[in-house]
Tab-separated table of C-alpha atoms and ligand atoms in Angstrom:
chain	number	residue	atom	x	y	z
A	1	MET	CA	-96.916	18.758	-24.166
A	2	VAL	CA	-97.467	20.701	-27.333
A	3	ARG	CA	-95.013	19.852	-30.080
A	4	GLU	CA	-93.194	22.346	-32.173
A	5	ASN	CA	-91.056	20.345	-34.568
A	6	GLU	CA	-88.633	18.634	-32.261
A	7	ILE	CA	-87.804	14.924	-32.053
A	8	ARG	CA	-88.111	13.753	-28.466
A	9	GLN	CA	-86.334	11.006	-26.563
A	10	GLY	CA	-87.411	7.585	-27.843
A	11	GLU	CA	-89.267	8.933	-30.863
A	12	ILE	CA	-88.663	7.593	-34.358
A	13	ALA	CA	-89.025	9.563	-37.552
A	14	VAL	CA	-89.049	7.854	-40.921
A	15	GLU	CA	-88.288	9.135	-44.358
A	16	ALA	CA	-91.746	9.560	-45.782
A	17	PRO	CA	-92.212	8.817	-49.468
A	18	ALA	CA	-92.590	11.786	-51.786
A	19	ALA	CA	-96.033	13.351	-51.367
A	20	ARG	CA	-98.641	12.143	-53.827
A	21	ASP	CA	-101.596	14.340	-54.509
A	22	ALA	CA	-104.748	12.577	-53.368
A	23	GLY	CA	-106.801	15.289	-55.018
A	24	LEU	CA	-108.127	16.791	-51.791
A	25	HIS	CA	-109.999	20.079	-52.024
A	26	PHE	CA	-109.707	22.559	-49.183
A	27	ILE	CA	-113.378	23.526	-49.128
A	28	GLY	CA	-113.136	26.292	-46.561
A	29	ARG	CA	-111.236	27.616	-43.598
A	30	ILE	CA	-111.806	27.527	-39.885
A	31	ALA	CA	-111.584	30.696	-37.823
A	32	THR	CA	-110.741	30.090	-34.153
A	33	PRO	CA	-109.338	32.208	-31.307
A	34	TRP	CA	-106.058	30.246	-31.309
A	35	THR	CA	-103.027	31.481	-33.254
A	36	HIS	CA	-100.433	29.179	-31.712
A	37	ARG	CA	-100.509	25.463	-31.031
A	38	ARG	CA	-99.694	26.049	-27.361
A	39	GLN	CA	-103.017	27.887	-26.985
A	40	CYS	CA	-105.202	25.225	-28.613
A	41	PRO	CA	-107.100	22.742	-26.477
A	42	ARG	CA	-106.001	19.139	-27.046
A	43	GLN	CA	-109.608	18.270	-27.858
A	44	GLY	CA	-112.526	20.596	-28.450
A	45	ARG	CA	-115.266	20.988	-25.849
A	46	HIS	CA	-118.904	21.749	-26.453
A	47	ASP	CA	-118.691	24.511	-23.846
A	48	GLY	CA	-115.647	25.985	-25.611
A	49	PRO	CA	-115.603	29.175	-27.676
A	50	THR	CA	-117.770	29.610	-30.733
A	51	CYS	CA	-115.699	29.211	-33.910
A	52	ARG	CA	-116.566	30.050	-37.482
A	53	ILE	CA	-116.326	27.582	-40.357
A	54	GLU	CA	-116.297	29.479	-43.646
A	55	LEU	CA	-117.156	27.540	-46.797
A	56	PHE	CA	-115.614	28.620	-50.091
A	57	GLU	CA	-117.658	28.866	-53.261
A	58	PRO	CA	-118.949	26.663	-54.836
A	59	TRP	CA	-118.986	24.328	-51.819
A	60	ASP	CA	-121.210	26.636	-49.742
A	61	ALA	CA	-124.186	25.337	-51.744
A	62	ALA	CA	-123.564	21.958	-50.105
A	63	LEU	CA	-124.721	23.351	-46.748
A	64	ALA	CA	-128.376	23.070	-47.773
A	65	GLY	CA	-130.320	21.285	-45.031
A	66	ILE	CA	-127.522	21.358	-42.474
A	67	GLU	CA	-129.618	23.299	-39.948
A	68	ARG	CA	-131.586	20.151	-39.143
A	69	TYR	CA	-128.553	18.699	-37.369
A	70	ARG	CA	-127.375	19.760	-33.930
A	71	GLN	CA	-124.116	17.811	-34.022
A	72	LEU	CA	-121.707	17.725	-36.945
A	73	GLU	CA	-118.473	15.916	-37.606
A	74	ILE	CA	-115.793	18.287	-38.923
A	75	LEU	CA	-112.711	17.054	-40.761
A	76	TYR	CA	-109.756	19.375	-41.163
A	77	TRP	CA	-106.157	19.378	-42.313
A	78	LEU	CA	-103.666	20.007	-39.529
A	79	ASP	CA	-101.426	21.858	-41.921
A	80	GLN	CA	-98.637	22.786	-39.532
A	81	SER	CA	-97.928	19.209	-38.407
A	82	ARG	CA	-94.846	17.233	-39.187
A	83	ARG	CA	-95.804	13.947	-40.847
A	84	ASP	CA	-92.876	11.608	-40.363
A	85	LEU	CA	-93.118	10.171	-36.826
A	86	VAL	CA	-94.106	6.534	-36.299
A	87	LEU	CA	-93.301	6.516	-32.561
A	88	GLN	CA	-94.184	9.525	-30.443
A	89	SER	CA	-93.731	10.661	-26.863
A	90	PRO	CA	-96.751	12.893	-26.168
A	91	ALA	CA	-95.565	13.797	-22.670
A	92	ASP	CA	-91.922	14.160	-23.764
A	93	ASP	CA	-90.921	11.748	-20.995
A	94	GLY	CA	-89.265	9.031	-23.075
A	95	GLU	CA	-92.411	6.859	-23.038
A	96	VAL	CA	-93.445	6.251	-26.625
A	97	ARG	CA	-96.514	4.987	-28.467
A	98	GLY	CA	-97.250	4.367	-32.099
A	99	THR	CA	-98.836	7.161	-34.064
A	100	PHE	CA	-101.965	5.087	-34.704
A	101	ALA	CA	-102.416	4.613	-30.971
A	102	LEU	CA	-102.615	8.374	-30.512
A	103	ARG	CA	-104.835	11.284	-31.569
A	104	SER	CA	-101.742	13.419	-32.038
A	105	PRO	CA	-101.817	15.941	-34.898
A	106	VAL	CA	-98.518	14.398	-36.081
A	107	ARG	CA	-99.487	11.662	-38.535
A	108	PRO	CA	-98.724	10.707	-42.131
A	109	ASN	CA	-101.950	12.355	-43.258
A	110	PRO	CA	-102.691	14.997	-40.625
A	111	ILE	CA	-106.483	14.835	-40.624
A	112	GLY	CA	-108.198	16.100	-37.480
A	113	THR	CA	-111.800	15.376	-36.586
A	114	SER	CA	-114.138	16.934	-34.044
A	115	ILE	CA	-117.775	16.476	-33.189
A	116	VAL	CA	-119.132	20.000	-32.815
A	117	LEU	CA	-122.388	21.621	-31.770
A	118	LEU	CA	-124.003	23.698	-34.496
A	119	VAL	CA	-124.858	27.072	-32.969
A	120	ALA	CA	-126.046	28.856	-36.122
A	121	ARG	CA	-125.674	29.133	-39.852
A	122	GLU	CA	-124.857	32.550	-41.324
A	123	GLY	CA	-124.974	32.172	-45.095
A	124	ALA	CA	-121.769	30.393	-46.133
A	125	SER	CA	-120.538	30.140	-42.541
A	126	LEU	CA	-121.336	27.840	-39.662
A	127	LEU	CA	-120.888	28.908	-36.057
A	128	VAL	CA	-119.914	25.894	-33.989
A	129	ARG	CA	-118.548	24.904	-30.592
A	130	GLY	CA	-116.134	22.048	-29.997
A	131	LEU	CA	-113.104	22.737	-32.175
A	132	ASP	CA	-109.444	22.509	-31.227
A	133	CYS	CA	-107.559	23.802	-34.272
A	134	LEU	CA	-105.534	26.864	-35.162
A	135	ASP	CA	-107.036	29.919	-36.772
A	136	GLY	CA	-106.929	29.425	-40.544
A	137	THR	CA	-106.887	25.606	-40.497
A	138	PRO	CA	-108.087	24.255	-43.868
A	139	LEU	CA	-111.474	22.536	-43.909
A	140	LEU	CA	-111.779	19.110	-45.574
A	141	ASP	CA	-115.342	17.974	-44.957
A	142	ILE	CA	-118.504	18.310	-42.878
A	143	LYS	CA	-120.847	15.427	-42.095
A	144	PRO	CA	-123.853	15.026	-39.844
A	145	ASP	CA	-122.752	13.227	-36.690
A	146	ARG	CA	-123.003	9.481	-37.273
A	147	SER	CA	-124.879	8.880	-34.017
A	148	GLY	CA	-127.920	10.311	-35.799
A	149	PHE	CA	-127.850	7.492	-38.333
A	150	VAL	CA	-128.950	3.915	-37.856
A	151	PRO	CA	-127.581	0.940	-39.796
A	152	LEU	CA	-129.599	0.043	-42.887
A	153	ALA	CA	-130.016	-3.572	-41.826
A	154	PRO	CA	-129.516	-5.516	-38.600
A	155	PRO	CA	-126.304	-7.580	-38.394
A	156	GLN	CA	-126.503	-10.943	-40.159
A	157	PRO	CA	-124.825	-14.235	-39.252
A	158	GLY	CA	-121.361	-14.218	-40.822
A	159	ASP	CA	-121.001	-10.420	-40.688
A	160	PHE	CA	-117.700	-9.133	-39.317
A	161	GLN	CA	-117.525	-9.598	-35.560
A	162	THR	CA	-115.347	-7.782	-33.041
A	163	GLY	CA	-113.160	-9.747	-30.620
A	164	ASP	CA	-115.767	-9.765	-27.868
A	165	GLY	CA	-118.383	-11.444	-30.042
A	166	GLU	CA	-120.483	-8.319	-30.545
A	167	PRO	CA	-121.268	-7.434	-34.162
B	201	SAM	N1	-109.668	16.708	-32.432
B	201	SAM	C1	-108.739	16.325	-33.459
B	201	SAM	C2	-108.634	14.817	-33.506
B	201	SAM	O1	-108.826	14.139	-32.476
B	201	SAM	O2	-108.409	14.274	-34.606
B	201	SAM	C3	-107.372	16.949	-33.282
B	201	SAM	C4	-106.696	16.596	-31.983
B	201	SAM	S1	-105.040	17.250	-31.912
B	201	SAM	C5	-104.516	16.513	-30.368
B	201	SAM	C6	-105.311	18.925	-31.481
B	201	SAM	C7	-103.982	19.670	-31.396
B	201	SAM	O3	-103.465	19.828	-32.716
B	201	SAM	C8	-104.092	21.060	-30.863
B	201	SAM	O4	-104.043	21.075	-29.460
B	201	SAM	C9	-102.877	21.742	-31.481
B	201	SAM	O5	-101.727	21.501	-30.656
B	201	SAM	C10	-102.684	20.991	-32.785
B	201	SAM	N2	-103.157	21.741	-33.941
B	201	SAM	C11	-104.291	22.438	-34.075
B	201	SAM	N3	-104.409	22.996	-35.290
B	201	SAM	C12	-103.319	22.626	-35.981
B	201	SAM	C13	-102.855	22.856	-37.298
B	201	SAM	N4	-103.545	23.597	-38.184
B	201	SAM	N5	-101.669	22.316	-37.660
B	201	SAM	C14	-100.954	21.572	-36.774
B	201	SAM	N6	-101.340	21.308	-35.513
B	201	SAM	C15	-102.508	21.829	-35.116
């Protein structure tokens, strides 16, 4: 269920420390068809509507070469989210999970990420499919999708291992 700003049964809010400026730049804005959170998809889909990512000057120059990628990772600031919940009830049914076990927009630093399909570049704008954010959401970063990159070196003995023994 889409959250406005309510606290639901079983949820816990904390008193967050005073905001410290991490020095983030909003490098652009994202234009989407959705003006209210209730309209947004929970996650973007590659067959969803085409959205426009507009880069501000001088960051538009950083788009050089982007056309060679079909999939991009977009990072954005979910600016209308509350930031103080550590336990959340996504279905508003009293069942709670920790914020870091969820992809909820409500988090101490409300960064959203989506893997999108690049449809076209129009100067300082990218047309993409696969977003799930409100019209006007601030843009934080754009990266080529990591699946297009291979590790620089194969895993070595002693490298960090996950619980199942795979590197
Ligand atoms: N795909 C991103 C992720 O996994 O990090 C975001 C997922 S989050 C579940 C998407 C939801 O965030 C939308 O359905 C909408 O309810 C909410 N949302 C979208 N834009 C927002 C904004 N600018 N501020 C606050 N909430 C927003």
